[in-house]
């Protein structure tokens, strides 16, 4: 029941936030904050309670599970389960949920109740994606998180919000149709070979099919997840969506929704289609390495603060793709760490971008010169998270990227060398961001307030998590390890890298 509660708390909190604003204007944000606060406390409690279960080899990495009939005629069940990877991603979702509500406190002034309804339902859909082990249920949650995100961008976004929201929706729904067709094809192939109609993840593992059929069905899943990661060349929706979304929308997009694509590659693509994934791995890793370098160099060319941060996500999620398809303990542990560290550090940069836009009404870094003398606390936080994103040792991003490169080197030294180029490029764009935004003379005569207590607390908490991940990453790695071992065991007979 605890897994169901993680979803229904957010669903109920969203409805209550919407209704609360009718009864008492201004109360919606308090209801939303209480909801995500309860969610965060509950997920942290689950992490602490599950620490001992993770160490049990016979447990298979699964910490909790619930299964109930839903549409038995078609083999559809309400099947939720949590392992270490799901757990850390749900904790990340809850934490960024608190951050999103906090950074929207003064930014959102119109239709507040409906805003927090959409925000919490987006989080509910993401939690459902991380927990669902029935493929029909997974697709239901996948679609659930997209619709409210569309409204967040279209209603509360910036200048080109309608263009960005429609582009996001077309990419998301179009790729989702590929996944729906692939799910149905997998179910029918399994039914033809066994006579059992089911959407259950465990039942569909090791479904007998021809190599060509497996490859085509795998590509349907891969395209859907590649769009969401996003993998080059499916990334073009991301800069527009990030740039035009409200601050909370950008934080959730970068910190949570992009991770659903990476999670899908890790949970479904390789385990369900190990032979096809092994055959396709060189292509996937080549796309990932290209995205790493491409995103880093395009980030350097940007003058829009949010657009620069958006392109860094293309680069950093390319590392995650490399880690997943290298498929060894080093790279998979690094991919899990990178997903968490990227969500926190990049989310913090979007919070800073939102604060700057709220005060100056611009995102153009060429107009931000001299802000260090005006907003020293914000400038210090900007410097901290810029060096965190570039992968400075002692920060969480460094741990993730270092482990991915170590694992990738075992699979392909050439791709590891190409990906390492991004470290140099990331230093350039991070320093350019700090130089253009905070240094120089205050030629525009900025006279704006520095961080408030609420803003300082939000960014301080994110900084503390980033340092904790960098200096003591073992809890995250220990949480993910049993799940990673379980996934590798599922695909061990077919998916073999050169290092193995």
GROMACS .gro file of C-alpha atoms in nm:
model
  500
    1UNK     CA    1   0.000   0.000   0.000
    2UNK     CA    2   0.293   0.235   0.060
    3UNK     CA    3   0.369   0.244  -0.314
    4UNK     CA    4   0.011   0.336  -0.400
    5UNK     CA    5   0.026   0.607  -0.135
    6UNK     CA    6   0.328   0.768  -0.302
    7UNK     CA    7   0.115   0.829  -0.610
    8UNK     CA    8  -0.221   0.906  -0.454
    9UNK     CA    9  -0.077   1.158  -0.207
   10UNK     CA   10   0.031   1.370  -0.504
   11UNK     CA   11  -0.292   1.314  -0.695
   12UNK     CA   12  -0.504   1.408  -0.393
   13UNK     CA   13  -0.278   1.701  -0.305
   14UNK     CA   14  -0.316   1.836  -0.659
   15UNK     CA   15  -0.695   1.825  -0.636
   16UNK     CA   16  -0.692   1.984  -0.291
   17UNK     CA   17  -0.460   2.262  -0.412
   18UNK     CA   18  -0.697   2.342  -0.696
   19UNK     CA   19  -1.002   2.346  -0.469
   20UNK     CA   20  -0.823   2.532  -0.187
   21UNK     CA   21  -0.770   2.834  -0.408
   22UNK     CA   22  -1.146   2.860  -0.459
   23UNK     CA   23  -1.211   2.858  -0.086
   24UNK     CA   24  -0.922   3.081   0.018
   25UNK     CA   25  -0.704   3.260  -0.243
   26UNK     CA   26  -0.336   3.210  -0.177
   27UNK     CA   27  -0.375   2.882   0.012
   28UNK     CA   28  -0.299   2.657  -0.286
   29UNK     CA   29   0.078   2.688  -0.246
   30UNK     CA   30   0.057   2.592   0.121
   31UNK     CA   31  -0.143   2.279   0.036
   32UNK     CA   32   0.106   2.194  -0.240
   33UNK     CA   33   0.403   2.249  -0.008
   34UNK     CA   34   0.248   2.026   0.258
   35UNK     CA   35   0.182   1.758  -0.004
   36UNK     CA   36   0.536   1.743  -0.145
   37UNK     CA   37   0.675   1.775   0.208
   38UNK     CA   38   0.482   1.464   0.316
   39UNK     CA   39   0.596   1.287  -0.001
   40UNK     CA   40   0.961   1.370   0.070
   41UNK     CA   41   0.943   1.257   0.433
   42UNK     CA   42   0.774   0.933   0.327
   43UNK     CA   43   1.035   0.855   0.059
   44UNK     CA   44   1.326   0.928   0.293
   45UNK     CA   45   1.166   0.703   0.554
   46UNK     CA   46   1.137   0.430   0.289
   47UNK     CA   47   1.506   0.471   0.206
   48UNK     CA   48   1.606   0.437   0.569
   49UNK     CA   49   1.374   0.140   0.627
   50UNK     CA   50   1.490  -0.035   0.311
   51UNK     CA   51   1.863  -0.005   0.375
   52UNK     CA   52   1.881  -0.350   0.530
   53UNK     CA   53   1.666  -0.512   0.261
   54UNK     CA   54   1.901  -0.384  -0.012
   55UNK     CA   55   2.183  -0.589   0.137
   56UNK     CA   56   1.996  -0.920   0.102
   57UNK     CA   57   2.110  -1.098  -0.216
   58UNK     CA   58   1.807  -1.327  -0.218
   59UNK     CA   59   1.574  -1.028  -0.222
   60UNK     CA   60   1.653  -0.962  -0.587
   61UNK     CA   61   1.678  -0.591  -0.525
   62UNK     CA   62   1.301  -0.544  -0.484
   63UNK     CA   63   1.209  -0.351  -0.172
   64UNK     CA   64   0.830  -0.336  -0.199
   65UNK     CA   65   0.563  -0.461  -0.435
   66UNK     CA   66   0.187  -0.445  -0.480
   67UNK     CA   67  -0.023  -0.625  -0.739
   68UNK     CA   68  -0.399  -0.616  -0.795
   69UNK     CA   69  -0.626  -0.704  -1.086
   70UNK     CA   70  -0.731  -0.407  -1.296
   71UNK     CA   71  -0.853  -0.527  -1.638
   72UNK     CA   72  -0.811  -0.904  -1.612
   73UNK     CA   73  -0.985  -0.968  -1.945
   74UNK     CA   74  -0.685  -0.815  -2.122
   75UNK     CA   75  -0.417  -0.920  -1.874
   76UNK     CA   76  -0.376  -0.571  -1.730
   77UNK     CA   77  -0.294  -0.540  -1.359
   78UNK     CA   78  -0.217  -0.263  -1.112
   79UNK     CA   79   0.140  -0.377  -1.051
   80UNK     CA   80   0.381  -0.146  -0.871
   81UNK     CA   81   0.725  -0.239  -0.740
   82UNK     CA   82   1.026  -0.053  -0.607
   83UNK     CA   83   1.393  -0.141  -0.622
   84UNK     CA   84   1.695   0.074  -0.541
   85UNK     CA   85   1.692   0.260  -0.874
   86UNK     CA   86   1.322   0.338  -0.842
   87UNK     CA   87   1.375   0.449  -0.483
   88UNK     CA   88   1.648   0.704  -0.550
   89UNK     CA   89   1.453   0.847  -0.845
   90UNK     CA   90   1.134   0.878  -0.638
   91UNK     CA   91   1.333   1.053  -0.363
   92UNK     CA   92   1.475   1.289  -0.628
   93UNK     CA   93   1.123   1.356  -0.757
   94UNK     CA   94   0.993   1.440  -0.410
   95UNK     CA   95   1.291   1.664  -0.331
   96UNK     CA   96   1.258   1.856  -0.656
   97UNK     CA   97   0.886   1.878  -0.593
   98UNK     CA   98   0.959   2.074  -0.275
   99UNK     CA   99   1.207   2.290  -0.469
  100UNK     CA  100   0.950   2.354  -0.744
  101UNK     CA  101   0.684   2.472  -0.502
  102UNK     CA  102   0.934   2.691  -0.319
  103UNK     CA  103   1.062   2.860  -0.636
  104UNK     CA  104   0.704   2.924  -0.754
  105UNK     CA  105   0.606   3.100  -0.431
  106UNK     CA  106   0.610   3.454  -0.573
  107UNK     CA  107   0.654   3.379  -0.945
  108UNK     CA  108   0.307   3.230  -0.999
  109UNK     CA  109   0.034   3.490  -0.946
  110UNK     CA  110  -0.245   3.383  -1.181
  111UNK     CA  111  -0.458   3.068  -1.153
  112UNK     CA  112  -0.243   2.940  -0.866
  113UNK     CA  113  -0.468   2.649  -0.780
  114UNK     CA  114  -0.463   2.510  -1.133
  115UNK     CA  115  -0.084   2.561  -1.151
  116UNK     CA  116  -0.016   2.350  -0.843
  117UNK     CA  117  -0.271   2.092  -0.959
  118UNK     CA  118  -0.074   2.046  -1.283
  119UNK     CA  119   0.260   2.048  -1.102
  120UNK     CA  120   0.159   1.778  -0.854
  121UNK     CA  121  -0.006   1.563  -1.119
  122UNK     CA  122   0.312   1.581  -1.329
  123UNK     CA  123   0.505   1.455  -1.026
  124UNK     CA  124   0.243   1.182  -0.968
  125UNK     CA  125   0.283   1.062  -1.326
  126UNK     CA  126   0.661   1.055  -1.290
  127UNK     CA  127   0.643   0.854  -0.966
  128UNK     CA  128   0.405   0.614  -1.139
  129UNK     CA  129   0.653   0.571  -1.426
  130UNK     CA  130   0.930   0.483  -1.180
  131UNK     CA  131   0.713   0.226  -1.002
  132UNK     CA  132   0.492   0.064  -1.269
  133UNK     CA  133   0.577  -0.292  -1.374
  134UNK     CA  134   0.270  -0.349  -1.587
  135UNK     CA  135   0.342  -0.206  -1.932
  136UNK     CA  136  -0.014  -0.079  -1.981
  137UNK     CA  137   0.003   0.093  -1.642
  138UNK     CA  138   0.347   0.228  -1.730
  139UNK     CA  139   0.210   0.380  -2.050
  140UNK     CA  140  -0.083   0.528  -1.856
  141UNK     CA  141   0.151   0.709  -1.617
  142UNK     CA  142   0.380   0.806  -1.907
  143UNK     CA  143   0.090   0.991  -2.068
  144UNK     CA  144  -0.037   1.127  -1.736
  145UNK     CA  145   0.279   1.329  -1.672
  146UNK     CA  146   0.284   1.483  -2.021
  147UNK     CA  147  -0.055   1.654  -2.028
  148UNK     CA  148  -0.014   1.866  -1.712
  149UNK     CA  149   0.341   1.958  -1.819
  150UNK     CA  150   0.194   2.087  -2.145
  151UNK     CA  151  -0.039   2.314  -1.947
  152UNK     CA  152   0.246   2.432  -1.723
  153UNK     CA  153   0.437   2.554  -2.027
  154UNK     CA  154   0.139   2.681  -2.229
  155UNK     CA  155  -0.029   2.883  -1.952
  156UNK     CA  156   0.254   2.998  -1.722
  157UNK     CA  157   0.545   3.000  -1.968
  158UNK     CA  158   0.723   3.295  -2.124
  159UNK     CA  159   0.716   3.475  -2.459
  160UNK     CA  160   0.699   3.178  -2.699
  161UNK     CA  161   0.518   2.945  -2.462
  162UNK     CA  162   0.252   2.825  -2.708
  163UNK     CA  163   0.511   2.728  -2.969
  164UNK     CA  164   0.726   2.551  -2.709
  165UNK     CA  165   0.433   2.368  -2.546
  166UNK     CA  166   0.293   2.244  -2.877
  167UNK     CA  167   0.637   2.131  -2.992
  168UNK     CA  168   0.689   1.949  -2.661
  169UNK     CA  169   0.350   1.781  -2.688
  170UNK     CA  170   0.399   1.672  -3.050
  171UNK     CA  171   0.739   1.518  -2.976
  172UNK     CA  172   0.616   1.353  -2.655
  173UNK     CA  173   0.291   1.216  -2.795
  174UNK     CA  174   0.441   1.115  -3.127
  175UNK     CA  175   0.716   0.916  -2.960
  176UNK     CA  176   0.463   0.776  -2.713
  177UNK     CA  177   0.271   0.624  -3.003
  178UNK     CA  178   0.586   0.435  -3.105
  179UNK     CA  179   0.604   0.293  -2.754
  180UNK     CA  180   0.233   0.200  -2.749
  181UNK     CA  181   0.269   0.010  -3.077
  182UNK     CA  182   0.584  -0.160  -2.946
  183UNK     CA  183   0.409  -0.259  -2.620
  184UNK     CA  184   0.116  -0.410  -2.810
  185UNK     CA  185   0.350  -0.591  -3.047
  186UNK     CA  186   0.545  -0.741  -2.756
  187UNK     CA  187   0.223  -0.850  -2.583
  188UNK     CA  188   0.086  -1.015  -2.898
  189UNK     CA  189   0.416  -1.190  -2.972
  190UNK     CA  190   0.416  -1.324  -2.616
  191UNK     CA  191   0.052  -1.431  -2.650
  192UNK     CA  192   0.123  -1.612  -2.975
  193UNK     CA  193   0.410  -1.809  -2.821
  194UNK     CA  194   0.256  -1.885  -2.479
  195UNK     CA  195  -0.120  -1.839  -2.512
  196UNK     CA  196  -0.115  -1.598  -2.215
  197UNK     CA  197  -0.234  -1.240  -2.264
  198UNK     CA  198  -0.046  -1.021  -2.019
  199UNK     CA  199   0.121  -0.680  -1.985
  200UNK     CA  200   0.323  -0.783  -1.680
  201UNK     CA  201   0.693  -0.696  -1.695
  202UNK     CA  202   0.816  -1.019  -1.538
  203UNK     CA  203   0.597  -1.233  -1.765
  204UNK     CA  204   0.721  -1.054  -2.077
  205UNK     CA  205   1.088  -1.102  -1.993
  206UNK     CA  206   1.254  -1.364  -2.215
  207UNK     CA  207   0.967  -1.362  -2.465
  208UNK     CA  208   1.067  -1.583  -2.756
  209UNK     CA  209   1.085  -1.392  -3.086
  210UNK     CA  210   1.297  -1.373  -3.398
  211UNK     CA  211   1.599  -1.139  -3.398
  212UNK     CA  212   1.439  -0.905  -3.654
  213UNK     CA  213   1.113  -0.885  -3.457
  214UNK     CA  214   1.303  -0.817  -3.136
  215UNK     CA  215   1.501  -0.538  -3.303
  216UNK     CA  216   1.194  -0.362  -3.444
  217UNK     CA  217   1.001  -0.379  -3.117
  218UNK     CA  218   1.306  -0.260  -2.924
  219UNK     CA  219   1.339   0.039  -3.158
  220UNK     CA  220   0.982   0.141  -3.074
  221UNK     CA  221   1.072   0.161  -2.706
  222UNK     CA  222   1.409   0.320  -2.780
  223UNK     CA  223   1.263   0.605  -2.986
  224UNK     CA  224   1.013   0.694  -2.713
  225UNK     CA  225   1.281   0.701  -2.445
  226UNK     CA  226   1.538   0.868  -2.673
  227UNK     CA  227   1.303   1.162  -2.727
  228UNK     CA  228   1.254   1.204  -2.355
  229UNK     CA  229   1.624   1.174  -2.254
  230UNK     CA  230   1.679   1.342  -2.513
  231UNK     CA  231   1.930   1.172  -2.742
  232UNK     CA  232   2.063   1.351  -3.050
  233UNK     CA  233   1.888   1.401  -3.298
  234UNK     CA  234   1.562   1.379  -3.099
  235UNK     CA  235   1.656   1.672  -2.874
  236UNK     CA  236   1.519   1.974  -3.060
  237UNK     CA  237   1.212   2.015  -2.838
  238UNK     CA  238   1.423   2.049  -2.522
  239UNK     CA  239   1.584   2.395  -2.551
  240UNK     CA  240   1.250   2.557  -2.641
  241UNK     CA  241   1.058   2.381  -2.363
  242UNK     CA  242   1.321   2.463  -2.100
  243UNK     CA  243   1.354   2.824  -2.211
  244UNK     CA  244   0.982   2.903  -2.219
  245UNK     CA  245   0.867   2.697  -1.917
  246UNK     CA  246   0.814   2.861  -1.578
  247UNK     CA  247   1.091   2.796  -1.328
  248UNK     CA  248   0.914   2.498  -1.168
  249UNK     CA  249   0.847   2.353  -1.512
  250UNK     CA  250   1.215   2.377  -1.606
  251UNK     CA  251   1.321   2.217  -1.276
  252UNK     CA  252   1.081   1.925  -1.320
  253UNK     CA  253   1.167   1.883  -1.688
  254UNK     CA  254   1.542   1.869  -1.623
  255UNK     CA  255   1.535   1.691  -1.290
  256UNK     CA  256   1.256   1.439  -1.335
  257UNK     CA  257   1.104   1.404  -1.683
  258UNK     CA  258   1.436   1.359  -1.861
  259UNK     CA  259   1.518   1.084  -1.611
  260UNK     CA  260   1.206   0.890  -1.709
  261UNK     CA  261   1.361   0.838  -2.052
  262UNK     CA  262   1.690   0.718  -1.907
  263UNK     CA  263   1.500   0.498  -1.663
  264UNK     CA  264   1.305   0.346  -1.952
  265UNK     CA  265   1.627   0.256  -2.134
  266UNK     CA  266   1.763   0.096  -1.818
  267UNK     CA  267   1.448  -0.084  -1.705
  268UNK     CA  268   1.285  -0.191  -2.030
  269UNK     CA  269   1.501  -0.165  -2.343
  270UNK     CA  270   1.798  -0.380  -2.240
  271UNK     CA  271   1.625  -0.634  -2.011
  272UNK     CA  272   1.329  -0.697  -2.243
  273UNK     CA  273   1.537  -0.707  -2.563
  274UNK     CA  274   1.891  -0.809  -2.464
  275UNK     CA  275   2.000  -0.946  -2.802
  276UNK     CA  276   1.865  -0.648  -2.997
  277UNK     CA  277   2.008  -0.405  -2.742
  278UNK     CA  278   2.351  -0.568  -2.766
  279UNK     CA  279   2.336  -0.545  -3.146
  280UNK     CA  280   2.220  -0.180  -3.131
  281UNK     CA  281   2.453  -0.073  -2.847
  282UNK     CA  282   2.734   0.066  -3.072
  283UNK     CA  283   2.481   0.294  -3.244
  284UNK     CA  284   2.327   0.405  -2.915
  285UNK     CA  285   2.667   0.477  -2.760
  286UNK     CA  286   2.778   0.667  -3.070
  287UNK     CA  287   2.465   0.883  -3.045
  288UNK     CA  288   2.529   0.934  -2.674
  289UNK     CA  289   2.892   1.037  -2.728
  290UNK     CA  290   2.790   1.274  -3.008
  291UNK     CA  291   2.530   1.429  -2.781
  292UNK     CA  292   2.784   1.475  -2.502
  293UNK     CA  293   3.014   1.681  -2.725
  294UNK     CA  294   2.740   1.851  -2.927
  295UNK     CA  295   2.547   1.969  -2.621
  296UNK     CA  296   2.860   2.104  -2.453
  297UNK     CA  297   2.973   2.306  -2.755
  298UNK     CA  298   2.626   2.445  -2.827
  299UNK     CA  299   2.591   2.548  -2.464
  300UNK     CA  300   2.898   2.767  -2.502
  301UNK     CA  301   2.736   2.950  -2.798
  302UNK     CA  302   2.422   3.058  -2.607
  303UNK     CA  303   2.344   3.401  -2.466
  304UNK     CA  304   2.012   3.302  -2.307
  305UNK     CA  305   2.078   3.172  -1.952
  306UNK     CA  306   1.808   2.904  -1.960
  307UNK     CA  307   1.893   2.792  -2.312
  308UNK     CA  308   2.257   2.744  -2.211
  309UNK     CA  309   2.154   2.526  -1.917
  310UNK     CA  310   1.916   2.332  -2.144
  311UNK     CA  311   2.198   2.235  -2.381
  312UNK     CA  312   2.410   2.121  -2.087
  313UNK     CA  313   2.135   1.868  -2.017
  314UNK     CA  314   2.178   1.723  -2.366
  315UNK     CA  315   2.546   1.677  -2.285
  316UNK     CA  316   2.508   1.533  -1.935
  317UNK     CA  317   2.227   1.295  -2.028
  318UNK     CA  318   2.446   1.173  -2.313
  319UNK     CA  319   2.679   1.044  -2.040
  320UNK     CA  320   2.386   0.852  -1.891
  321UNK     CA  321   2.310   0.688  -2.227
  322UNK     CA  322   2.675   0.586  -2.258
  323UNK     CA  323   2.668   0.441  -1.909
  324UNK     CA  324   2.353   0.239  -1.973
  325UNK     CA  325   2.464   0.081  -2.301
  326UNK     CA  326   2.818   0.012  -2.177
  327UNK     CA  327   2.627  -0.217  -1.934
  328UNK     CA  328   2.883  -0.298  -1.667
  329UNK     CA  329   2.876  -0.227  -1.292
  330UNK     CA  330   3.096   0.082  -1.318
  331UNK     CA  331   2.899   0.249  -1.593
  332UNK     CA  332   2.555   0.159  -1.457
  333UNK     CA  333   2.642   0.285  -1.108
  334UNK     CA  334   2.773   0.604  -1.267
  335UNK     CA  335   2.453   0.643  -1.471
  336UNK     CA  336   2.242   0.616  -1.155
  337UNK     CA  337   2.462   0.872  -0.977
  338UNK     CA  338   2.463   1.106  -1.277
  339UNK     CA  339   2.083   1.104  -1.294
  340UNK     CA  340   2.057   1.218  -0.934
  341UNK     CA  341   2.343   1.470  -0.941
  342UNK     CA  342   2.230   1.623  -1.270
  343UNK     CA  343   1.874   1.663  -1.143
  344UNK     CA  344   1.992   1.861  -0.841
  345UNK     CA  345   2.267   2.077  -0.995
  346UNK     CA  346   2.088   2.162  -1.319
  347UNK     CA  347   1.764   2.217  -1.132
  348UNK     CA  348   1.948   2.470  -0.914
  349UNK     CA  349   2.073   2.658  -1.220
  350UNK     CA  350   1.716   2.683  -1.345
  351UNK     CA  351   1.609   2.816  -1.005
  352UNK     CA  352   1.881   3.083  -1.035
  353UNK     CA  353   1.765   3.164  -1.389
  354UNK     CA  354   1.409   3.203  -1.261
  355UNK     CA  355   1.518   3.436  -0.981
  356UNK     CA  356   1.711   3.651  -1.227
  357UNK     CA  357   1.422   3.667  -1.472
  358UNK     CA  358   1.172   3.750  -1.198
  359UNK     CA  359   1.388   4.045  -1.086
  360UNK     CA  360   1.530   4.170  -1.417
  361UNK     CA  361   1.267   4.047  -1.669
  362UNK     CA  362   1.537   3.912  -1.899
  363UNK     CA  363   1.743   3.596  -1.954
  364UNK     CA  364   2.006   3.760  -2.174
  365UNK     CA  365   2.342   3.708  -2.005
  366UNK     CA  366   2.487   4.007  -2.190
  367UNK     CA  367   2.266   4.231  -1.976
  368UNK     CA  368   2.361   4.069  -1.644
  369UNK     CA  369   2.712   4.216  -1.614
  370UNK     CA  370   2.818   4.332  -1.270
  371UNK     CA  371   2.561   4.137  -1.069
  372UNK     CA  372   2.823   4.009  -0.823
  373UNK     CA  373   2.838   4.346  -0.649
  374UNK     CA  374   2.458   4.375  -0.649
  375UNK     CA  375   2.360   4.016  -0.558
  376UNK     CA  376   2.664   3.853  -0.394
  377UNK     CA  377   2.469   3.561  -0.243
  378UNK     CA  378   2.306   3.471  -0.574
  379UNK     CA  379   2.639   3.511  -0.756
  380UNK     CA  380   2.809   3.278  -0.509
  381UNK     CA  381   2.538   3.017  -0.561
  382UNK     CA  382   2.568   3.061  -0.938
  383UNK     CA  383   2.943   3.000  -0.921
  384UNK     CA  384   2.896   2.696  -0.698
  385UNK     CA  385   2.647   2.523  -0.927
  386UNK     CA  386   2.839   2.619  -1.242
  387UNK     CA  387   3.146   2.436  -1.114
  388UNK     CA  388   2.924   2.150  -0.997
  389UNK     CA  389   2.783   2.108  -1.348
  390UNK     CA  390   3.130   2.112  -1.506
  391UNK     CA  391   3.221   1.813  -1.287
  392UNK     CA  392   3.457   1.951  -1.025
  393UNK     CA  393   3.585   1.679  -0.786
  394UNK     CA  394   3.391   1.689  -0.462
  395UNK     CA  395   3.060   1.740  -0.643
  396UNK     CA  396   2.808   1.472  -0.733
  397UNK     CA  397   2.840   1.521  -1.110
  398UNK     CA  398   3.210   1.431  -1.095
  399UNK     CA  399   3.137   1.096  -0.932
  400UNK     CA  400   2.876   1.003  -1.192
  401UNK     CA  401   3.078   1.107  -1.495
  402UNK     CA  402   3.400   0.952  -1.364
  403UNK     CA  403   3.232   0.614  -1.305
  404UNK     CA  404   3.066   0.628  -1.647
  405UNK     CA  405   3.399   0.698  -1.819
  406UNK     CA  406   3.566   0.417  -1.624
  407UNK     CA  407   3.297   0.173  -1.733
  408UNK     CA  408   3.284   0.310  -2.087
  409UNK     CA  409   3.660   0.268  -2.125
  410UNK     CA  410   3.616  -0.103  -2.061
  411UNK     CA  411   3.361  -0.118  -2.343
  412UNK     CA  412   3.514   0.131  -2.591
  413UNK     CA  413   3.828   0.334  -2.532
  414UNK     CA  414   3.755   0.543  -2.844
  415UNK     CA  415   3.411   0.656  -2.721
  416UNK     CA  416   3.554   0.719  -2.375
  417UNK     CA  417   3.814   0.949  -2.529
  418UNK     CA  418   3.547   1.134  -2.730
  419UNK     CA  419   3.327   1.177  -2.423
  420UNK     CA  420   3.622   1.306  -2.220
  421UNK     CA  421   3.644   1.603  -2.459
  422UNK     CA  422   3.321   1.727  -2.302
  423UNK     CA  423   3.506   1.788  -1.974
  424UNK     CA  424   3.710   2.057  -2.148
  425UNK     CA  425   3.405   2.206  -2.317
  426UNK     CA  426   3.208   2.206  -1.992
  427UNK     CA  427   3.478   2.413  -1.823
  428UNK     CA  428   3.451   2.668  -2.104
  429UNK     CA  429   3.071   2.707  -2.093
  430UNK     CA  430   3.057   2.707  -1.712
  431UNK     CA  431   3.318   2.981  -1.684
  432UNK     CA  432   3.148   3.175  -1.965
  433UNK     CA  433   2.819   3.157  -1.775
  434UNK     CA  434   2.980   3.297  -1.459
  435UNK     CA  435   3.178   3.563  -1.646
  436UNK     CA  436   2.887   3.691  -1.857
  437UNK     CA  437   2.632   3.684  -1.577
  438UNK     CA  438   2.810   3.801  -1.265
  439UNK     CA  439   3.141   3.973  -1.350
  440UNK     CA  440   3.219   4.300  -1.523
  441UNK     CA  441   3.087   4.650  -1.457
  442UNK     CA  442   2.729   4.721  -1.359
  443UNK     CA  443   2.665   4.919  -1.676
  444UNK     CA  444   2.288   4.868  -1.657
  445UNK     CA  445   2.277   5.012  -1.305
  446UNK     CA  446   2.105   4.708  -1.155
  447UNK     CA  447   1.949   4.778  -0.815
  448UNK     CA  448   1.771   4.458  -0.723
  449UNK     CA  449   1.738   4.263  -0.398
  450UNK     CA  450   1.960   3.964  -0.326
  451UNK     CA  451   1.833   3.619  -0.229
  452UNK     CA  452   1.553   3.607   0.027
  453UNK     CA  453   1.553   3.361   0.316
  454UNK     CA  454   1.324   3.127   0.121
  455UNK     CA  455   1.545   3.136  -0.188
  456UNK     CA  456   1.865   3.099   0.011
  457UNK     CA  457   1.721   2.801   0.197
  458UNK     CA  458   1.615   2.634  -0.128
  459UNK     CA  459   1.949   2.679  -0.300
  460UNK     CA  460   2.139   2.598   0.019
  461UNK     CA  461   1.960   2.264   0.048
  462UNK     CA  462   2.043   2.183  -0.315
  463UNK     CA  463   2.408   2.280  -0.257
  464UNK     CA  464   2.424   2.056   0.050
  465UNK     CA  465   2.287   1.759  -0.146
  466UNK     CA  466   2.536   1.822  -0.428
  467UNK     CA  467   2.830   1.822  -0.186
  468UNK     CA  468   2.696   1.516  -0.003
  469UNK     CA  469   2.671   1.326  -0.333
  470UNK     CA  470   3.028   1.426  -0.417
  471UNK     CA  471   3.191   1.351  -0.084
  472UNK     CA  472   2.984   1.053   0.028
  473UNK     CA  473   2.816   0.887  -0.275
  474UNK     CA  474   2.813   0.540  -0.120
  475UNK     CA  475   2.449   0.546   0.002
  476UNK     CA  476   2.326   0.611  -0.353
  477UNK     CA  477   2.560   0.353  -0.503
  478UNK     CA  478   2.463   0.097  -0.236
  479UNK     CA  479   2.094   0.163  -0.299
  480UNK     CA  480   2.131   0.114  -0.675
  481UNK     CA  481   2.372  -0.183  -0.666
  482UNK     CA  482   2.125  -0.470  -0.600
  483UNK     CA  483   1.890  -0.339  -0.869
  484UNK     CA  484   2.177  -0.302  -1.115
  485UNK     CA  485   2.293  -0.656  -1.042
  486UNK     CA  486   1.939  -0.781  -1.092
  487UNK     CA  487   1.907  -0.607  -1.429
  488UNK     CA  488   2.244  -0.740  -1.539
  489UNK     CA  489   2.143  -1.093  -1.439
  490UNK     CA  490   1.827  -1.066  -1.649
  491UNK     CA  491   2.024  -0.976  -1.962
  492UNK     CA  492   2.345  -1.164  -1.878
  493UNK     CA  493   2.294  -1.453  -2.117
  494UNK     CA  494   2.267  -1.232  -2.427
  495UNK     CA  495   2.399  -0.883  -2.350
  496UNK     CA  496   2.774  -0.907  -2.321
  497UNK     CA  497   3.011  -0.614  -2.361
  498UNK     CA  498   3.370  -0.646  -2.476
  499UNK     CA  499   3.483  -0.593  -2.118
  500UNK     CA  500   3.306  -0.906  -2.008
   0.00000   0.00000   0.00000
